[in-house]
Coordinates of C-alpha atoms in Angstrom, one line a residue:
Chain A
X660 CA 122.0 161.6 103.3
X661 CA 125.3 160.0 102.2
X662 CA 125.1 157.0 100.1
X663 CA 128.0 154.6 100.3
X664 CA 129.4 152.6 97.4
X665 CA 131.7 149.7 98.6
X666 CA 133.9 148.3 95.7
X667 CA 136.6 147.0 98.0
X668 CA 138.2 143.8 96.6
X669 CA 137.0 144.2 93.0
X670 CA 139.4 144.1 90.1
X671 CA 139.8 147.0 87.6
X672 CA 137.9 148.7 86.0
X673 CA 134.9 147.3 88.1
X674 CA 135.3 150.0 90.9
X675 CA 135.2 152.7 88.3
X676 CA 132.2 151.1 86.5
X677 CA 130.2 150.6 89.7
X678 CA 130.8 154.3 90.8
X679 CA 130.0 155.6 87.3
X680 CA 126.7 153.6 87.5
X681 CA 125.9 154.9 90.8
X682 CA 126.5 158.4 89.9
X683 CA 124.9 158.5 86.6
X684 CA 121.8 161.0 86.5
X685 CA 122.8 162.5 89.9
X686 CA 123.1 166.3 89.4
X687 CA 124.2 166.9 92.9
X688 CA 124.7 164.8 96.2
X689 CA 127.2 163.2 98.5
X690 CA 128.7 159.8 98.2
X691 CA 131.3 157.7 100.1
X692 CA 133.2 155.1 97.9
X693 CA 135.3 152.5 99.8
X694 CA 138.2 151.0 97.9
X695 CA 140.9 148.6 99.0
X696 CA 143.9 149.8 97.0
X697 CA 145.7 152.8 95.6
X698 CA 145.1 151.8 91.9
X699 CA 141.2 151.8 92.4
X700 CA 141.5 155.0 94.5
X701 CA 143.4 156.8 91.6
X702 CA 141.1 155.3 88.9
X703 CA 137.9 156.3 90.7
X704 CA 139.3 159.8 91.5
X705 CA 140.4 160.2 88.0
X706 CA 136.9 159.2 86.7
X707 CA 134.8 161.2 89.1
X708 CA 136.9 164.4 88.8
X709 CA 136.4 164.4 85.1
X710 CA 132.6 164.1 85.6
X711 CA 133.0 167.2 87.9
X712 CA 132.7 165.9 91.4
X713 CA 134.9 167.2 94.1
X714 CA 137.1 164.4 95.9
X715 CA 138.4 164.1 99.2
X716 CA 140.5 161.0 100.2
X717 CA 141.0 159.5 103.5
X718 CA 143.1 156.5 104.3
X719 CA 141.2 153.8 106.3
X720 CA 142.3 150.4 108.0
X721 CA 141.5 148.2 104.7
X722 CA 142.1 150.8 102.0
X723 CA 140.7 154.3 101.2
X724 CA 137.6 156.3 101.7
X725 CA 136.7 158.8 98.9
X726 CA 134.2 161.5 99.8
X727 CA 132.4 162.8 96.7
X728 CA 130.3 166.0 96.5
X729 CA 129.0 168.0 93.7
Chain B
X1004 CA 149.1 167.1 81.6
X1005 CA 148.8 165.5 85.1
X1006 CA 152.0 164.1 86.7
X1007 CA 150.4 160.5 86.7
X1008 CA 150.0 160.6 83.0
X1009 CA 153.4 161.9 82.4
X1010 CA 154.7 159.0 84.5
X1011 CA 152.6 156.6 82.3
X1012 CA 154.2 158.1 79.1
X1013 CA 157.8 158.0 80.7
X1014 CA 157.3 154.5 81.7
X1015 CA 156.2 153.6 78.2
X1016 CA 159.2 155.4 76.7
X1017 CA 161.8 153.7 79.2
X1018 CA 160.2 150.1 78.6
X1019 CA 160.6 150.9 74.9
X1020 CA 164.4 152.1 75.2
X1021 CA 165.5 148.9 77.5
X1022 CA 163.7 146.6 75.1
X1023 CA 165.9 147.9 72.3
X1024 CA 168.8 147.7 74.5
X1025 CA 168.2 144.2 75.6
X1026 CA 168.0 143.1 72.1
X1027 CA 171.1 144.8 71.2
X1028 CA 172.9 143.1 74.0
X1029 CA 171.8 139.7 73.1
X1030 CA 168.0 139.0 73.7
X1031 CA 166.2 137.4 70.6
X1032 CA 165.0 140.0 67.9
X1033 CA 161.9 142.0 68.7
X1034 CA 162.0 140.2 72.1
X1035 CA 163.7 142.8 74.5
X1036 CA 160.6 142.1 76.7
X1037 CA 158.0 139.5 76.1
X1038 CA 156.1 138.3 79.1
X1039 CA 154.6 135.3 77.6
X1040 CA 157.7 134.1 75.8
X1041 CA 159.7 134.7 79.0
X1042 CA 157.5 132.8 81.2
X1043 CA 157.3 130.0 78.5
X1044 CA 161.1 129.9 78.6
X1045 CA 161.1 129.8 82.5
X1046 CA 158.4 126.9 82.1
X1047 CA 160.7 124.9 79.9
X1048 CA 163.9 125.7 82.1
X1049 CA 162.2 124.0 85.0
X1050 CA 161.4 121.1 82.9
X1051 CA 157.8 121.6 82.6
X1052 CA 157.8 121.4 78.7
X1053 CA 160.5 119.6 76.6
X1054 CA 160.8 122.4 73.8
X1055 CA 164.6 122.5 73.8
X1056 CA 165.0 125.7 72.1
X1057 CA 163.0 127.7 74.4
X1058 CA 164.5 127.0 78.0
X1059 CA 165.9 129.8 80.1
X1060 CA 165.4 131.4 83.4
X1061 CA 164.7 135.0 82.1
X1062 CA 165.8 137.4 84.8
X1063 CA 163.6 140.1 83.3
X1064 CA 160.7 138.3 85.0
X1065 CA 162.2 138.1 88.2
X1066 CA 163.2 141.7 88.0
X1067 CA 159.7 142.8 87.1
X1068 CA 158.2 141.1 90.3
X1069 CA 160.9 142.3 92.4
X1070 CA 160.8 145.8 91.1
X1071 CA 157.1 146.0 91.7
X1072 CA 157.6 144.5 95.2
X1073 CA 160.3 147.0 96.0
X1074 CA 158.1 149.9 94.7
X1075 CA 155.0 148.7 96.6
X1076 CA 156.9 148.4 99.9
X1077 CA 158.5 151.9 99.5
X1078 CA 155.3 153.7 98.7
X1079 CA 153.3 151.5 101.3
X1080 CA 151.1 149.8 98.6
X1081 CA 152.3 146.4 99.3
X1082 CA 148.9 144.5 100.5
X1083 CA 148.7 140.9 100.5
X1084 CA 145.3 140.0 99.1
X1085 CA 143.5 137.4 97.0
X1086 CA 140.8 134.8 96.9
X1087 CA 139.0 136.0 93.8
X1088 CA 138.1 133.0 91.8
X1089 CA 141.5 131.4 91.8
X1090 CA 140.6 128.4 89.5
X1091 CA 139.1 130.6 86.8
X1092 CA 142.0 133.0 87.0
X1093 CA 144.2 130.0 86.5
X1094 CA 142.4 128.9 83.4
X1095 CA 142.4 132.6 82.2
X1096 CA 146.3 132.4 82.5
X1097 CA 146.3 129.1 80.5
X1098 CA 144.2 130.7 77.6
X1099 CA 146.1 133.7 77.4
X1100 CA 149.4 131.8 77.1
X1101 CA 147.7 129.6 74.4
X1102 CA 146.6 132.6 72.5
X1103 CA 150.1 134.3 72.9
X1104 CA 151.7 131.1 71.6
X1105 CA 149.7 130.9 68.6
X1106 CA 150.6 134.5 67.7
X1107 CA 154.1 134.1 69.2
X1108 CA 154.3 137.1 71.6
X1109 CA 152.4 138.7 74.5
X1110 CA 150.8 142.1 73.7
X1111 CA 153.9 143.8 74.6
X1112 CA 155.9 141.9 72.1
X1113 CA 153.2 142.7 69.6
X1114 CA 154.0 146.2 70.1
X1115 CA 157.7 145.7 69.8
X1116 CA 157.3 143.6 66.7
X1117 CA 155.1 146.3 65.1
X1118 CA 157.6 149.0 65.9
X1119 CA 160.4 146.7 64.3
X1120 CA 158.4 146.5 61.0
X1121 CA 156.9 143.1 61.5
X1122 CA 153.6 143.5 59.5
X1123 CA 152.3 140.4 61.1
X1124 CA 151.9 142.2 64.3
X1125 CA 149.8 144.8 62.3
X1126 CA 147.2 141.9 61.7
X1127 CA 147.5 140.9 65.4
X1128 CA 146.8 144.4 66.8
X1129 CA 143.3 144.6 65.4
X1130 CA 142.7 141.3 66.9
X1131 CA 143.9 142.3 70.3
X1132 CA 141.5 145.4 70.1
X1133 CA 138.7 143.3 69.0
X1134 CA 139.1 140.9 71.8
X1135 CA 139.3 143.8 74.4
X1136 CA 136.0 145.1 72.8
X1137 CA 134.4 141.9 73.3
X1138 CA 135.6 141.7 76.8
X1139 CA 134.0 145.3 77.4
X1140 CA 130.6 143.7 76.5
X1141 CA 131.0 141.5 79.4
X1142 CA 132.1 144.2 81.8
X1143 CA 129.0 146.1 80.7
X1144 CA 127.0 143.1 81.6
X1145 CA 128.7 143.5 85.1
X1146 CA 131.1 140.6 84.6
X1147 CA 133.1 140.1 87.9
X1148 CA 135.3 137.4 89.3
X1149 CA 134.1 138.5 92.7
X1150 CA 135.9 140.3 95.5
X1151 CA 139.5 139.5 96.7
X1152 CA 140.1 139.9 100.4
X1153 CA 143.1 140.8 102.6
X1154 CA 145.4 137.8 103.3
X1155 CA 148.1 137.0 105.6
X1156 CA 151.7 138.0 104.8
X1157 CA 152.8 134.6 103.4
X1158 CA 150.4 135.0 100.6
X1159 CA 152.0 138.3 99.5
X1160 CA 155.6 137.2 99.9
X1161 CA 155.2 134.1 97.7
X1162 CA 155.8 135.7 94.4
X1163 CA 159.0 137.8 95.4
X1164 CA 160.3 134.9 97.2
X1165 CA 159.9 132.6 94.1
X1166 CA 161.4 135.4 92.0
X1167 CA 164.6 135.1 94.4
X1168 CA 164.7 131.4 94.4
X1169 CA 164.6 131.6 90.5
X1170 CA 167.5 134.1 90.5
X1171 CA 169.6 131.6 92.7
X1172 CA 168.8 128.8 90.2
X1173 CA 169.9 131.1 87.3
X1174 CA 173.1 132.0 88.9
X1175 CA 174.0 128.6 90.4
X1176 CA 172.7 126.5 87.5
X1177 CA 172.0 123.3 89.2
X1178 CA 171.9 120.2 86.9
X1179 CA 168.0 120.0 87.1
X1180 CA 167.5 123.5 85.5
X1181 CA 167.5 123.3 81.7
X1182 CA 169.2 125.8 79.3
X1183 CA 168.8 126.1 75.5
X1184 CA 171.9 125.5 73.6
X1185 CA 170.4 127.1 70.5
X1186 CA 167.2 128.8 69.3
X1187 CA 165.7 131.7 71.2
X1188 CA 166.4 130.3 74.5
X1189 CA 170.1 130.6 73.8
X1190 CA 169.8 134.3 73.0
X1191 CA 170.0 136.6 76.0
X1192 CA 171.5 139.6 77.5
X1193 CA 174.0 139.2 80.4
X1194 CA 171.7 138.3 83.4
X1195 CA 172.8 141.3 85.6
X1196 CA 171.7 143.7 82.9
X1197 CA 168.4 141.9 82.1
X1198 CA 167.5 141.8 86.0
X1199 CA 168.4 145.6 86.2
X1200 CA 166.1 146.2 83.3
X1201 CA 163.3 144.1 84.8
X1202 CA 163.8 145.8 88.1
X1203 CA 163.5 149.3 86.6
X1204 CA 160.4 148.4 84.4
X1205 CA 158.6 146.5 87.6
X1206 CA 159.1 149.8 89.6
X1207 CA 158.0 152.0 86.9
X1208 CA 155.0 149.8 86.0
X1209 CA 154.0 149.6 89.7
X1210 CA 153.9 153.3 90.0
X1211 CA 152.3 154.1 86.7
X1212 CA 150.0 151.0 86.5
X1213 CA 150.7 150.6 82.8
X1214 CA 149.0 147.8 81.2
X1215 CA 148.7 147.1 77.3
X1216 CA 145.2 146.0 77.8
X1217 CA 144.0 148.6 80.1
X1218 CA 145.2 151.4 77.8
X1219 CA 142.9 150.1 75.1
X1220 CA 140.0 149.1 77.3
X1221 CA 139.8 152.4 79.0
X1222 CA 139.8 154.0 75.6
X1223 CA 136.9 152.0 74.6
X1224 CA 134.9 152.1 77.9
X1225 CA 135.5 155.7 79.0
X1226 CA 137.2 157.5 76.1
X1227 CA 140.3 157.9 78.8
X1228 CA 143.6 158.2 77.2
X1229 CA 145.6 158.0 80.6
X1230 CA 147.0 154.5 80.0
X1231 CA 146.9 154.5 76.3
X1232 CA 149.4 157.3 76.1
X1233 CA 152.0 155.0 77.5
X1234 CA 151.5 152.4 74.7
X1235 CA 151.7 155.3 72.1
X1236 CA 155.1 156.4 73.7
X1237 CA 156.4 152.9 73.8
X1238 CA 155.7 152.2 70.3
X1239 CA 156.9 155.6 68.9
X1240 CA 160.3 155.2 70.9
X1241 CA 161.1 151.6 69.5
X1242 CA 160.0 152.7 65.9
X1243 CA 162.3 155.7 65.9
X1244 CA 165.1 153.7 67.8
X1245 CA 164.9 150.9 65.2
X1246 CA 164.7 153.3 62.2
X1247 CA 167.8 155.3 63.5
X1248 CA 169.7 152.2 64.1
X1249 CA 168.9 150.8 60.8
X1250 CA 167.1 147.8 62.1
X1251 CA 163.5 148.7 60.8
X1252 CA 162.6 146.2 58.2
X1253 CA 159.0 146.3 57.2
X1254 CA 157.5 143.2 55.7
X1255 CA 155.5 139.9 56.5
X1256 CA 158.0 137.3 55.6
X1257 CA 161.4 136.6 57.2
X1258 CA 160.4 138.3 60.4
X1259 CA 162.2 137.0 63.6
X1260 CA 160.2 134.3 65.7
X1261 CA 157.0 135.0 63.7
X1262 CA 154.8 133.3 61.2
X1263 CA 152.5 134.7 58.4
X1264 CA 149.2 133.0 59.1
X1265 CA 147.1 136.2 59.4
X1266 CA 144.0 134.6 60.8
X1267 CA 145.8 132.9 63.5
X1268 CA 147.9 136.0 64.5
X1269 CA 144.4 137.9 64.6
X1270 CA 142.7 135.1 66.5
X1271 CA 145.6 134.4 68.8
X1272 CA 145.7 138.0 70.0
X1273 CA 142.0 138.3 70.1
X1274 CA 142.1 135.5 72.9
X1275 CA 144.9 137.3 74.7
X1276 CA 142.8 140.6 74.7
X1277 CA 139.5 139.0 75.7
X1278 CA 141.3 136.9 78.4
X1279 CA 143.0 140.0 79.6
X1280 CA 139.9 141.9 80.2
X1281 CA 138.3 139.0 82.2
X1282 CA 141.4 138.7 84.1
X1283 CA 141.7 142.3 84.9
X1284 CA 145.1 142.9 83.3
X1285 CA 147.5 141.7 80.7
X1286 CA 150.4 139.4 81.2
X1287 CA 152.7 142.3 82.3
X1288 CA 150.1 143.7 84.6
X1289 CA 149.6 140.3 86.3
X1290 CA 153.4 140.3 87.2
X1291 CA 153.2 143.7 88.7
X1292 CA 150.0 142.8 90.8
X1293 CA 151.7 139.6 92.1
X1294 CA 154.9 141.7 93.2
X1295 CA 152.2 144.1 95.0
X1296 CA 151.1 140.9 97.1
X1297 CA 148.2 139.8 94.9
X1298 CA 147.9 136.1 94.8
X1299 CA 145.1 136.5 92.3
X1300 CA 148.0 137.8 90.1
X1301 CA 150.4 135.3 91.0
X1302 CA 147.7 132.5 90.3
X1303 CA 147.1 134.0 86.9
X1304 CA 151.0 133.7 86.3
X1305 CA 151.0 130.0 87.4
X1306 CA 148.3 129.7 84.8
X1307 CA 150.5 131.2 82.1
X1308 CA 153.4 129.0 83.0
X1309 CA 150.9 125.9 83.0
X1310 CA 149.7 127.2 79.6
X1311 CA 153.1 127.3 78.2
X1312 CA 153.6 123.6 79.2
X1313 CA 150.4 122.7 77.7
X1314 CA 151.2 124.5 74.5
X1315 CA 154.5 122.9 73.9
X1316 CA 153.8 119.4 75.2
X1317 CA 150.5 119.1 73.3
X1318 CA 152.0 120.9 70.2
X1319 CA 149.7 123.9 70.1
X1320 CA 152.3 126.5 70.0
X1321 CA 152.9 128.1 66.6
X1322 CA 156.3 127.9 65.1
X1323 CA 157.7 130.3 62.2
X1324 CA 156.1 127.6 59.9
X1325 CA 152.7 128.4 61.2
X1326 CA 150.0 127.2 63.5
X1327 CA 149.5 123.3 63.8
X1328 CA 145.9 121.8 63.5
X1329 CA 146.0 121.2 67.2
X1330 CA 147.0 125.0 67.8
X1331 CA 143.9 125.8 65.6
X1332 CA 141.6 123.6 67.6
X1333 CA 143.0 125.1 70.8
X1334 CA 142.3 128.4 69.6
X1335 CA 138.6 127.4 69.0
X1336 CA 138.5 125.8 72.4
X1337 CA 139.8 128.9 74.1
X1338 CA 137.3 131.2 72.4
X1339 CA 134.6 128.9 73.5
X1340 CA 135.9 128.8 77.1
X1341 CA 136.1 132.7 77.3
X1342 CA 132.5 132.8 76.0
X1343 CA 131.4 130.4 79.0
X1344 CA 133.3 132.0 81.6
X1345 CA 132.2 135.4 80.5
X1346 CA 128.5 134.3 80.5
X1347 CA 128.6 132.5 83.9
X1348 CA 130.3 135.5 85.5
X1349 CA 128.1 138.3 84.3
X1350 CA 125.4 139.5 86.7
X1351 CA 123.2 141.2 84.2
X1352 CA 122.1 141.0 80.6
X1353 CA 123.9 138.2 78.8
X1354 CA 123.0 135.3 81.1
X1355 CA 119.4 136.4 81.5
X1356 CA 119.1 137.1 77.7
X1357 CA 120.4 133.5 77.1
X1358 CA 117.7 132.0 79.4
X1359 CA 115.1 134.1 77.7
X1360 CA 116.3 133.0 74.2
X1361 CA 116.3 129.3 75.3
X1362 CA 112.5 129.4 76.2
X1363 CA 111.7 129.5 72.7
X1364 CA 114.1 127.2 71.2
X1365 CA 112.0 124.1 71.2
X1366 CA 109.7 125.4 68.4

């Protein structure tokens, strides 16, 4: 079951903080993160990569979808 | 090192180099770039305040917006968006300008002043860090100004269009635009060079997302040095440049466009740091965001411009002689407003704790 974290429209660093909160304590899993702009995309990618999550990015109509797995 | 981090560092270095060049070509000392000062000058030039020594349509500002706009278009990142707490963002813009004019500079100029040997900036820097540190407490209490939403294109084109109109005003100099005949407002590099410098920095800042507040905030929150590296690069380049050119003059007194009131330098920058965390970006970053189509960024800029008018019309802005009584009162009011805005928009922790505390207050 993939959990979706929708942080579209939030100002930095809120997307990163929301995603970090959602991931905290999770050893493995699949998450979908929705962001509305490239800055949030890059910031979330950098943050979760440093935590050891694999990230795949897809462009969607109103932003980007990041698929995280670990 | 990642390509992105290298870009942040290179951006910091180029901002530093251009800042030194702009001062050499005529900008006020330690004011190669100062977003607060420049918006204040534009505000004065349009007649929003009557401080005759700080009135000029600084083309660096228009360049920054248009450079960001060009980069955003080029890299398909131009996205009209907005609608996240416009009134609160406007007030945060006013507050940041009041803080900046109590210190006499935005965070970018604080770094430039520091690199030039102005030790008053060394007092202000801990204030800025402290303000950001306080701001992160609110972020941890899930502070948010709410979501922004996609908007129609006119919302996104407003900032770049306004920048073009201001450039036309600068070149045509219609009689209703005011230009200082002396003081800092009368000191400027040739407009073409200043515009070019602004364009280049706007482009780089859009690509690198460099932000004077973000660099320190991410270091405090996540121990992330990504943006911080750019600030260190900027500081070092200007420091070395000034040292090599013989312009490094360390000291507290006699520094250009500065005062020596330590406590107010500290508190002024504390306000800017705290306000920038709540607004999601320092004044430079707000300019870049407005170029990318964010009307939240633009409304913060309008707040900064209104803040400049308030600061000079009400006599709140500091002068080389120091900070007026009104300026000191405005500092206190700004701190109180930041606390209120912070508490009212935090979703956990602070506001609940405040309520819990008040239940025993009657004893």
